[in-house]
Every structure is written in C-alpha cells, then in structure tokens.
C-alpha cells in the first residue's frame, strides 16, 4: 500500500530551485555566469580551432588537449543556458525525461574528462619513459586499446546510475540545484535510495578515483625517470606540471562536490550548489587558459593567430 501511495504521488515535472535564498538578488547571478559562459565558449572554440588548423599541433598530446577543449565546450551547453534562463526569467521547469537526459550528459562527459586526464598522463609516460616506443604506442590502432575499455566502463556505469534514478517515485518536485545531478534528483525520492546512493559512490570510486590513482602512479614513474636522467627530460616535465594543475583542480572539486551530498546536514544548500558549479563549470573556463598559457607551442600559435587577425583588416 505504501508503494502504491508513493507511485500515485510521483512527480514527472520539476523546478530548479538553486540560490533562491538570495531572493531579489538572484537575477544578478546571470551576469557573472553569462560572462563565464561566453569565456568558456570563446576560449575552448579558439583552442579547438588552433589545434585543428595548425599542422604543428597535430601530435597526440595536442589532439588530447583538443578533445578536452571539446568536452569543456560541450558540458556547459548541457545545463548553463537553462540555469541562465532560470536566473533571469525564473524559467526553471524541467520534465523528468529532460532531467534524466541532462543527468546522463553531465555525468558521461564528466567521466570522459576524468578519463581524458588519464590518457594525457599515459601520453606523457610514453613520451618521457618510453621515448623510442612513443609513436608505436600512440598510434591510433594501439592507443584505442586504452580508449575502448575506459569509455565502455564510463558509459555502462552512467547508464546504470541514470536507469536506477528513472525507476524512482518522487515525493517532491523542487530540485535544489541548477543542474540535474544524480543526487540532486535522487534525494527527492519517496522510498529507499540506498542502491542509488551505493551506485553513485561506486561509480565515483571506479571512474574519477581509479583514474586519479592511475594518473598518480604514472606521474610518480615519470618524475622518478626524469630525476634519474638529469636535465634531459626537464622540458617535457613542464607539460606534466600543466596536466597536474588541471587534474588537481578538476578531480578535487569533483570529489568535494560528490561528498557534500553525503554530509549535507553540515553543508548549506548554496555552498553545496556552488561546489557543484565549481567542478561542472569552472574547469571549462580555465582549462583552455591554463593549457594555452603553459603550453609553449599553443601559446606561440595563439600569438601568431592574434597578429594575423590584426593584420587582415589592413
């Protein structure tokens, strides 16, 4: 009987309720997030264009950076336009189907970004520790052996997590978030969500945590190899430091955001939402700047591109 009542009360239309504690100041959030959205689109599009158009940037390392820029370009488009409309016009409605699609896109692209960071670490490992075999291992036919298992792992886990969420009955239709994250929706369920909670934690461990462990192991080997060889690979190590900065910012913010739902009694709603935005949105704004500034070849190509643009009108 209790299950029947839960099913009868289940909602299929929801409203995003992020930052409503700000009251009349809430529409002002449109300004910084819109500017960040424009920055994200502009910076990532420019980086993709430079890597695609310049023959000198067609090596595996830069192709992987281009893939990261493409994912950084795609992820904000999944939820930021809806968030901006919610801030400006209070258009915060979303259907259950739309929410589940958004959830899949957010978590699949997020998992793909984590795996991309692992592929970048592999690229640097082969370049520094196995330089004579670098081109052999980084040929697409060989590198795809690393790509397919991790992509299949990510897709399978995200499909399971979203499918389990789709089977729930919901007793509230107010999502206290600006995006359809897994736990933001699941916590509205009427019944037991222990399996959802477990699968959320399990996928978090199996994707970003496992990737982080593998990335750490790769860079430990790389640093040991560099220090043993002296100055020979110090130049290559600069690229590793760039990757480590991005990895630290991305994975740390993601894990903090995931765990904030497990300790939500001690974390305010606005702080929890902000932490989610930090890992969902901020990297897409700053990753292309970090790569563009710290990667010498990209920086040179960008400066040349700007000079060419200035010359064209004259």
Tab-separated table of C-alpha atoms in Angstrom:
chain	number	residue	atom	x	y	z
A	1	UNK	CA	0.000	0.000	0.000
A	2	UNK	CA	2.821	2.386	0.871
A	3	UNK	CA	4.441	1.738	-2.540
A	4	UNK	CA	1.138	2.437	-4.304
A	5	UNK	CA	0.748	5.737	-2.462
A	6	UNK	CA	4.326	6.662	-3.381
A	7	UNK	CA	3.669	5.907	-7.036
A	8	UNK	CA	0.464	7.959	-7.016
A	9	UNK	CA	2.351	10.919	-5.585
A	10	UNK	CA	5.267	10.687	-8.001
A	11	UNK	CA	6.125	13.876	-9.895
A	12	UNK	CA	7.228	13.977	-13.536
A	13	UNK	CA	7.763	17.735	-13.772
A	14	UNK	CA	10.326	19.572	-11.664
A	15	UNK	CA	11.545	23.059	-10.842
A	16	UNK	CA	15.152	24.105	-10.311
A	17	UNK	CA	15.415	25.991	-7.028
A	18	UNK	CA	19.122	26.958	-6.941
A	19	UNK	CA	20.160	30.014	-4.889
A	20	UNK	CA	16.550	31.009	-4.053
A	21	UNK	CA	17.805	32.096	-0.628
A	22	UNK	CA	19.253	35.158	-2.397
A	23	UNK	CA	15.734	36.414	-3.066
A	24	UNK	CA	15.631	39.557	-5.226
A	25	UNK	CA	19.410	39.428	-5.713
A	26	UNK	CA	19.184	36.092	-7.510
A	27	UNK	CA	18.812	37.563	-11.074
A	28	UNK	CA	22.195	39.273	-10.626
A	29	UNK	CA	23.826	35.825	-10.808
A	30	UNK	CA	23.041	35.934	-14.532
A	31	UNK	CA	25.855	38.445	-15.118
A	32	UNK	CA	28.922	36.526	-13.808
A	33	UNK	CA	27.708	33.160	-15.092
A	34	UNK	CA	26.840	34.572	-18.528
A	35	UNK	CA	30.317	36.139	-18.778
A	36	UNK	CA	31.871	32.816	-17.747
A	37	UNK	CA	29.744	31.017	-20.351
A	38	UNK	CA	30.950	33.386	-23.082
A	39	UNK	CA	34.551	32.915	-21.871
A	40	UNK	CA	34.159	29.134	-21.950
A	41	UNK	CA	32.733	29.084	-25.487
A	42	UNK	CA	35.281	31.580	-26.816
A	43	UNK	CA	38.376	30.070	-25.162
A	44	UNK	CA	37.548	26.441	-25.975
A	45	UNK	CA	36.445	27.204	-29.542
A	46	UNK	CA	39.680	29.119	-30.135
A	47	UNK	CA	41.770	26.278	-28.715
A	48	UNK	CA	39.960	23.700	-30.872
A	49	UNK	CA	40.399	25.880	-33.970
A	50	UNK	CA	44.130	26.362	-33.338
A	51	UNK	CA	44.750	22.636	-32.824
A	52	UNK	CA	42.653	21.685	-35.857
A	53	UNK	CA	44.110	24.290	-38.224
A	54	UNK	CA	47.808	24.112	-37.300
A	55	UNK	CA	49.763	21.133	-38.603
A	56	UNK	CA	52.352	21.578	-35.837
A	57	UNK	CA	49.650	20.842	-33.235
A	58	UNK	CA	48.543	17.504	-34.685
A	59	UNK	CA	50.658	15.375	-32.339
A	60	UNK	CA	48.825	13.056	-29.872
A	61	UNK	CA	49.376	15.367	-26.893
A	62	UNK	CA	47.698	18.341	-28.589
A	63	UNK	CA	44.905	16.168	-30.007
A	64	UNK	CA	44.114	15.069	-26.437
A	65	UNK	CA	44.122	18.714	-25.312
A	66	UNK	CA	41.727	19.418	-28.199
A	67	UNK	CA	39.443	16.609	-27.001
A	68	UNK	CA	39.487	18.130	-23.522
A	69	UNK	CA	38.566	21.524	-25.014
A	70	UNK	CA	35.701	19.874	-26.936
A	71	UNK	CA	34.316	18.285	-23.754
A	72	UNK	CA	34.790	21.594	-21.899
A	73	UNK	CA	32.825	23.283	-24.683
A	74	UNK	CA	30.032	20.691	-24.608
A	75	UNK	CA	29.432	20.251	-20.869
A	76	UNK	CA	28.318	23.839	-20.063
A	77	UNK	CA	25.928	23.779	-23.032
A	78	UNK	CA	24.060	20.915	-21.365
A	79	UNK	CA	22.905	22.906	-18.322
A	80	UNK	CA	24.179	26.521	-18.312
A	81	UNK	CA	21.601	28.007	-20.781
A	82	UNK	CA	18.768	26.609	-18.627
A	83	UNK	CA	20.489	27.921	-15.494
A	84	UNK	CA	20.850	31.406	-17.003
A	85	UNK	CA	17.186	31.494	-18.049
A	86	UNK	CA	16.238	30.430	-14.536
A	87	UNK	CA	18.244	33.311	-13.027
A	88	UNK	CA	16.964	35.946	-15.444
A	89	UNK	CA	13.348	34.953	-16.179
A	90	UNK	CA	12.671	32.327	-13.490
A	91	UNK	CA	12.190	29.700	-16.247
A	92	UNK	CA	13.159	26.793	-14.045
A	93	UNK	CA	10.854	23.969	-15.148
A	94	UNK	CA	12.134	20.639	-16.483
A	95	UNK	CA	10.487	17.270	-17.168
A	96	UNK	CA	11.706	14.017	-15.653
A	97	UNK	CA	12.828	12.827	-19.101
A	98	UNK	CA	14.690	16.073	-19.710
A	99	UNK	CA	16.284	15.821	-16.270
A	100	UNK	CA	17.442	12.240	-16.878
A	101	UNK	CA	18.917	13.164	-20.269
A	102	UNK	CA	20.723	16.102	-18.676
A	103	UNK	CA	21.943	13.826	-15.873
A	104	UNK	CA	23.345	11.317	-18.360
A	105	UNK	CA	25.131	14.029	-20.371
A	106	UNK	CA	26.616	15.704	-17.282
A	107	UNK	CA	27.958	12.508	-15.744
A	108	UNK	CA	29.089	10.892	-19.004
A	109	UNK	CA	31.003	13.990	-20.151
A	110	UNK	CA	32.388	14.427	-16.624
A	111	UNK	CA	33.586	10.803	-16.624
A	112	UNK	CA	35.051	11.283	-20.094
A	113	UNK	CA	37.030	14.295	-18.853
A	114	UNK	CA	38.427	12.257	-15.983
A	115	UNK	CA	39.465	9.521	-18.393
A	116	UNK	CA	40.972	12.082	-20.770
A	117	UNK	CA	43.254	13.227	-17.954
A	118	UNK	CA	44.380	9.607	-17.578
A	119	UNK	CA	45.066	9.364	-21.324
A	120	UNK	CA	47.128	12.558	-21.106
A	121	UNK	CA	49.153	11.010	-18.289
A	122	UNK	CA	49.686	7.916	-20.458
A	123	UNK	CA	50.846	10.119	-23.334
A	124	UNK	CA	53.432	11.807	-21.084
A	125	UNK	CA	54.507	8.423	-19.654
A	126	UNK	CA	55.226	7.030	-23.120
A	127	UNK	CA	56.880	10.294	-24.262
A	128	UNK	CA	59.239	10.526	-21.270
A	129	UNK	CA	59.742	6.959	-20.054
A	130	UNK	CA	59.432	5.074	-23.378
A	131	UNK	CA	60.505	7.670	-25.985
A	132	UNK	CA	61.704	5.104	-28.541
A	133	UNK	CA	58.314	3.364	-28.439
A	134	UNK	CA	56.210	6.540	-28.196
A	135	UNK	CA	54.943	6.579	-31.789
A	136	UNK	CA	54.210	2.865	-31.694
A	137	UNK	CA	52.089	3.095	-28.537
A	138	UNK	CA	50.390	6.361	-29.571
A	139	UNK	CA	49.308	5.105	-32.987
A	140	UNK	CA	45.517	5.177	-33.043
A	141	UNK	CA	45.326	1.403	-33.590
A	142	UNK	CA	47.319	0.767	-30.412
A	143	UNK	CA	46.022	3.664	-28.342
A	144	UNK	CA	42.416	2.615	-28.988
A	145	UNK	CA	43.139	-0.387	-26.744
A	146	UNK	CA	43.284	2.071	-23.848
A	147	UNK	CA	40.313	4.104	-25.111
A	148	UNK	CA	37.623	1.454	-25.655
A	149	UNK	CA	37.655	-0.239	-22.198
A	150	UNK	CA	37.534	3.050	-20.285
A	151	UNK	CA	34.767	4.540	-22.457
A	152	UNK	CA	32.719	1.344	-22.129
A	153	UNK	CA	33.254	1.394	-18.342
A	154	UNK	CA	32.079	5.021	-18.147
A	155	UNK	CA	29.038	4.514	-20.372
A	156	UNK	CA	27.919	1.340	-18.554
A	157	UNK	CA	28.157	2.878	-15.080
A	158	UNK	CA	26.411	6.106	-16.079
A	159	UNK	CA	23.595	4.189	-17.814
A	160	UNK	CA	23.082	2.063	-14.681
A	161	UNK	CA	23.042	5.121	-12.389
A	162	UNK	CA	20.566	7.015	-14.608
A	163	UNK	CA	18.355	3.936	-15.133
A	164	UNK	CA	18.094	3.364	-11.369
A	165	UNK	CA	17.149	7.030	-10.898
A	166	UNK	CA	14.462	6.719	-13.599
A	167	UNK	CA	12.745	3.900	-11.655
A	168	UNK	CA	12.185	6.020	-8.527
A	169	UNK	CA	8.973	7.698	-7.418
A	170	UNK	CA	9.345	11.305	-6.334
A	171	UNK	CA	7.514	12.982	-3.458
A	172	UNK	CA	8.807	16.480	-4.233
A	173	UNK	CA	9.363	18.330	-7.491
A	174	UNK	CA	11.720	21.042	-6.206
A	175	UNK	CA	15.318	20.301	-7.244
A	176	UNK	CA	17.608	22.347	-5.017
A	177	UNK	CA	20.213	22.719	-7.731
A	178	UNK	CA	20.912	24.430	-11.059
A	179	UNK	CA	21.561	21.121	-12.866
A	180	UNK	CA	20.164	17.586	-12.782
A	181	UNK	CA	22.999	15.960	-10.903
A	182	UNK	CA	22.350	12.407	-9.751
A	183	UNK	CA	21.940	13.022	-6.017
A	184	UNK	CA	20.100	16.318	-6.546
A	185	UNK	CA	17.254	14.342	-8.132
A	186	UNK	CA	17.540	11.079	-6.187
A	187	UNK	CA	17.203	12.750	-2.786
A	188	UNK	CA	13.621	13.741	-3.764
A	189	UNK	CA	12.558	10.082	-3.937
A	190	UNK	CA	9.821	8.736	-1.678
A	191	UNK	CA	11.273	5.314	-0.915
A	192	UNK	CA	14.607	3.694	-0.200
A	193	UNK	CA	17.522	5.171	-2.187
A	194	UNK	CA	20.310	3.069	-0.690
A	195	UNK	CA	21.012	1.286	-4.004
A	196	UNK	CA	21.164	4.647	-5.803
A	197	UNK	CA	23.460	6.030	-3.140
A	198	UNK	CA	25.686	2.947	-3.386
A	199	UNK	CA	25.884	3.048	-7.193
A	200	UNK	CA	26.665	6.771	-7.083
A	201	UNK	CA	29.562	6.151	-4.692
A	202	UNK	CA	30.661	3.041	-6.604
A	203	UNK	CA	30.807	4.905	-9.932
A	204	UNK	CA	32.653	7.765	-8.218
A	205	UNK	CA	35.251	5.313	-6.948
A	206	UNK	CA	35.511	3.335	-10.174
A	207	UNK	CA	35.836	6.349	-12.510
A	208	UNK	CA	37.461	9.521	-11.076
A	209	UNK	CA	39.098	7.856	-8.064
A	210	UNK	CA	40.550	4.978	-10.106
A	211	UNK	CA	41.662	7.386	-12.822
A	212	UNK	CA	43.287	9.580	-10.179
A	213	UNK	CA	45.189	6.598	-8.717
A	214	UNK	CA	46.408	5.560	-12.187
A	215	UNK	CA	47.341	9.156	-13.034
A	216	UNK	CA	49.262	9.497	-9.760
A	217	UNK	CA	51.124	6.236	-10.405
A	218	UNK	CA	52.011	7.405	-13.939
A	219	UNK	CA	53.397	10.714	-12.727
A	220	UNK	CA	55.356	9.097	-9.903
A	221	UNK	CA	57.108	6.909	-12.506
A	222	UNK	CA	57.601	9.942	-14.766
A	223	UNK	CA	59.154	12.086	-12.012
A	224	UNK	CA	61.451	9.267	-10.895
A	225	UNK	CA	62.556	8.739	-14.504
A	226	UNK	CA	63.182	12.482	-15.029
A	227	UNK	CA	65.217	12.897	-11.859
A	228	UNK	CA	67.307	9.837	-12.703
A	229	UNK	CA	68.049	11.106	-16.215
A	230	UNK	CA	69.022	14.616	-15.062
A	231	UNK	CA	68.147	17.588	-17.290
A	232	UNK	CA	67.327	15.609	-20.423
A	233	UNK	CA	63.580	15.485	-19.859
A	234	UNK	CA	63.064	18.655	-17.833
A	235	UNK	CA	61.448	20.406	-20.803
A	236	UNK	CA	58.922	17.582	-21.208
A	237	UNK	CA	58.212	17.744	-17.489
A	238	UNK	CA	56.779	21.258	-17.903
A	239	UNK	CA	53.815	19.773	-19.785
A	240	UNK	CA	53.300	17.294	-16.948
A	241	UNK	CA	53.080	20.146	-14.442
A	242	UNK	CA	50.360	21.745	-16.584
A	243	UNK	CA	48.405	18.470	-16.545
A	244	UNK	CA	48.872	18.112	-12.783
A	245	UNK	CA	47.419	21.606	-12.194
A	246	UNK	CA	44.327	20.732	-14.266
A	247	UNK	CA	43.987	17.273	-12.663
A	248	UNK	CA	44.237	18.666	-9.130
A	249	UNK	CA	41.629	21.379	-9.743
A	250	UNK	CA	39.206	19.083	-11.613
A	251	UNK	CA	39.266	15.918	-9.506
A	252	UNK	CA	39.492	17.656	-6.119
A	253	UNK	CA	36.480	19.890	-6.814
A	254	UNK	CA	34.513	16.919	-8.210
A	255	UNK	CA	35.152	14.697	-5.182
A	256	UNK	CA	34.318	17.535	-2.763
A	257	UNK	CA	31.038	18.145	-4.607
A	258	UNK	CA	30.132	14.422	-4.580
A	259	UNK	CA	30.849	14.050	-0.873
A	260	UNK	CA	28.908	17.224	0.043
A	261	UNK	CA	25.671	15.299	-0.571
A	262	UNK	CA	26.725	12.667	1.953
A	263	UNK	CA	27.353	15.296	4.656
A	264	UNK	CA	24.642	17.742	3.575
A	265	UNK	CA	23.492	18.435	7.144
A	266	UNK	CA	26.782	20.232	7.678
A	267	UNK	CA	26.865	21.994	4.288
A	268	UNK	CA	24.418	24.754	3.337
A	269	UNK	CA	22.399	24.375	0.146
A	270	UNK	CA	24.044	27.366	-1.559
A	271	UNK	CA	27.537	26.127	-0.695
A	272	UNK	CA	26.746	22.644	-1.999
A	273	UNK	CA	25.402	24.060	-5.281
A	274	UNK	CA	28.417	26.346	-5.629
A	275	UNK	CA	30.805	23.394	-5.142
A	276	UNK	CA	28.984	21.516	-7.902
A	277	UNK	CA	29.287	24.518	-10.216
A	278	UNK	CA	32.998	24.706	-9.409
A	279	UNK	CA	33.592	21.210	-10.798
A	280	UNK	CA	30.983	21.341	-13.585
A	281	UNK	CA	31.576	24.825	-14.980
A	282	UNK	CA	34.775	26.457	-13.749
A	283	UNK	CA	37.202	23.995	-15.442
A	284	UNK	CA	35.640	24.704	-18.844
A	285	UNK	CA	36.552	28.383	-18.371
A	286	UNK	CA	40.058	27.951	-17.018
A	287	UNK	CA	41.379	24.745	-18.649
A	288	UNK	CA	41.928	26.340	-22.098
A	289	UNK	CA	43.640	29.316	-20.446
A	290	UNK	CA	45.916	27.018	-18.392
A	291	UNK	CA	46.807	24.904	-21.428
A	292	UNK	CA	47.109	27.929	-23.696
A	293	UNK	CA	49.383	29.820	-21.319
A	294	UNK	CA	51.560	26.984	-20.014
A	295	UNK	CA	51.937	25.026	-23.279
A	296	UNK	CA	54.636	26.839	-25.254
A	297	UNK	CA	53.615	25.654	-28.734
A	298	UNK	CA	49.958	26.567	-28.198
A	299	UNK	CA	50.943	29.950	-26.763
A	300	UNK	CA	53.134	30.732	-29.780
A	301	UNK	CA	50.420	29.624	-32.204
A	302	UNK	CA	47.827	31.765	-30.433
A	303	UNK	CA	50.069	34.865	-30.505
A	304	UNK	CA	50.680	34.314	-34.217
A	305	UNK	CA	46.926	33.884	-34.756
A	306	UNK	CA	46.189	37.192	-32.958
A	307	UNK	CA	48.828	39.011	-35.016
A	308	UNK	CA	47.373	37.600	-38.236
A	309	UNK	CA	43.865	38.721	-37.216
A	310	UNK	CA	45.146	42.263	-36.576
A	311	UNK	CA	46.909	42.366	-39.942
A	312	UNK	CA	43.912	41.157	-42.009
A	313	UNK	CA	41.764	44.357	-41.899
A	314	UNK	CA	44.701	46.495	-43.068
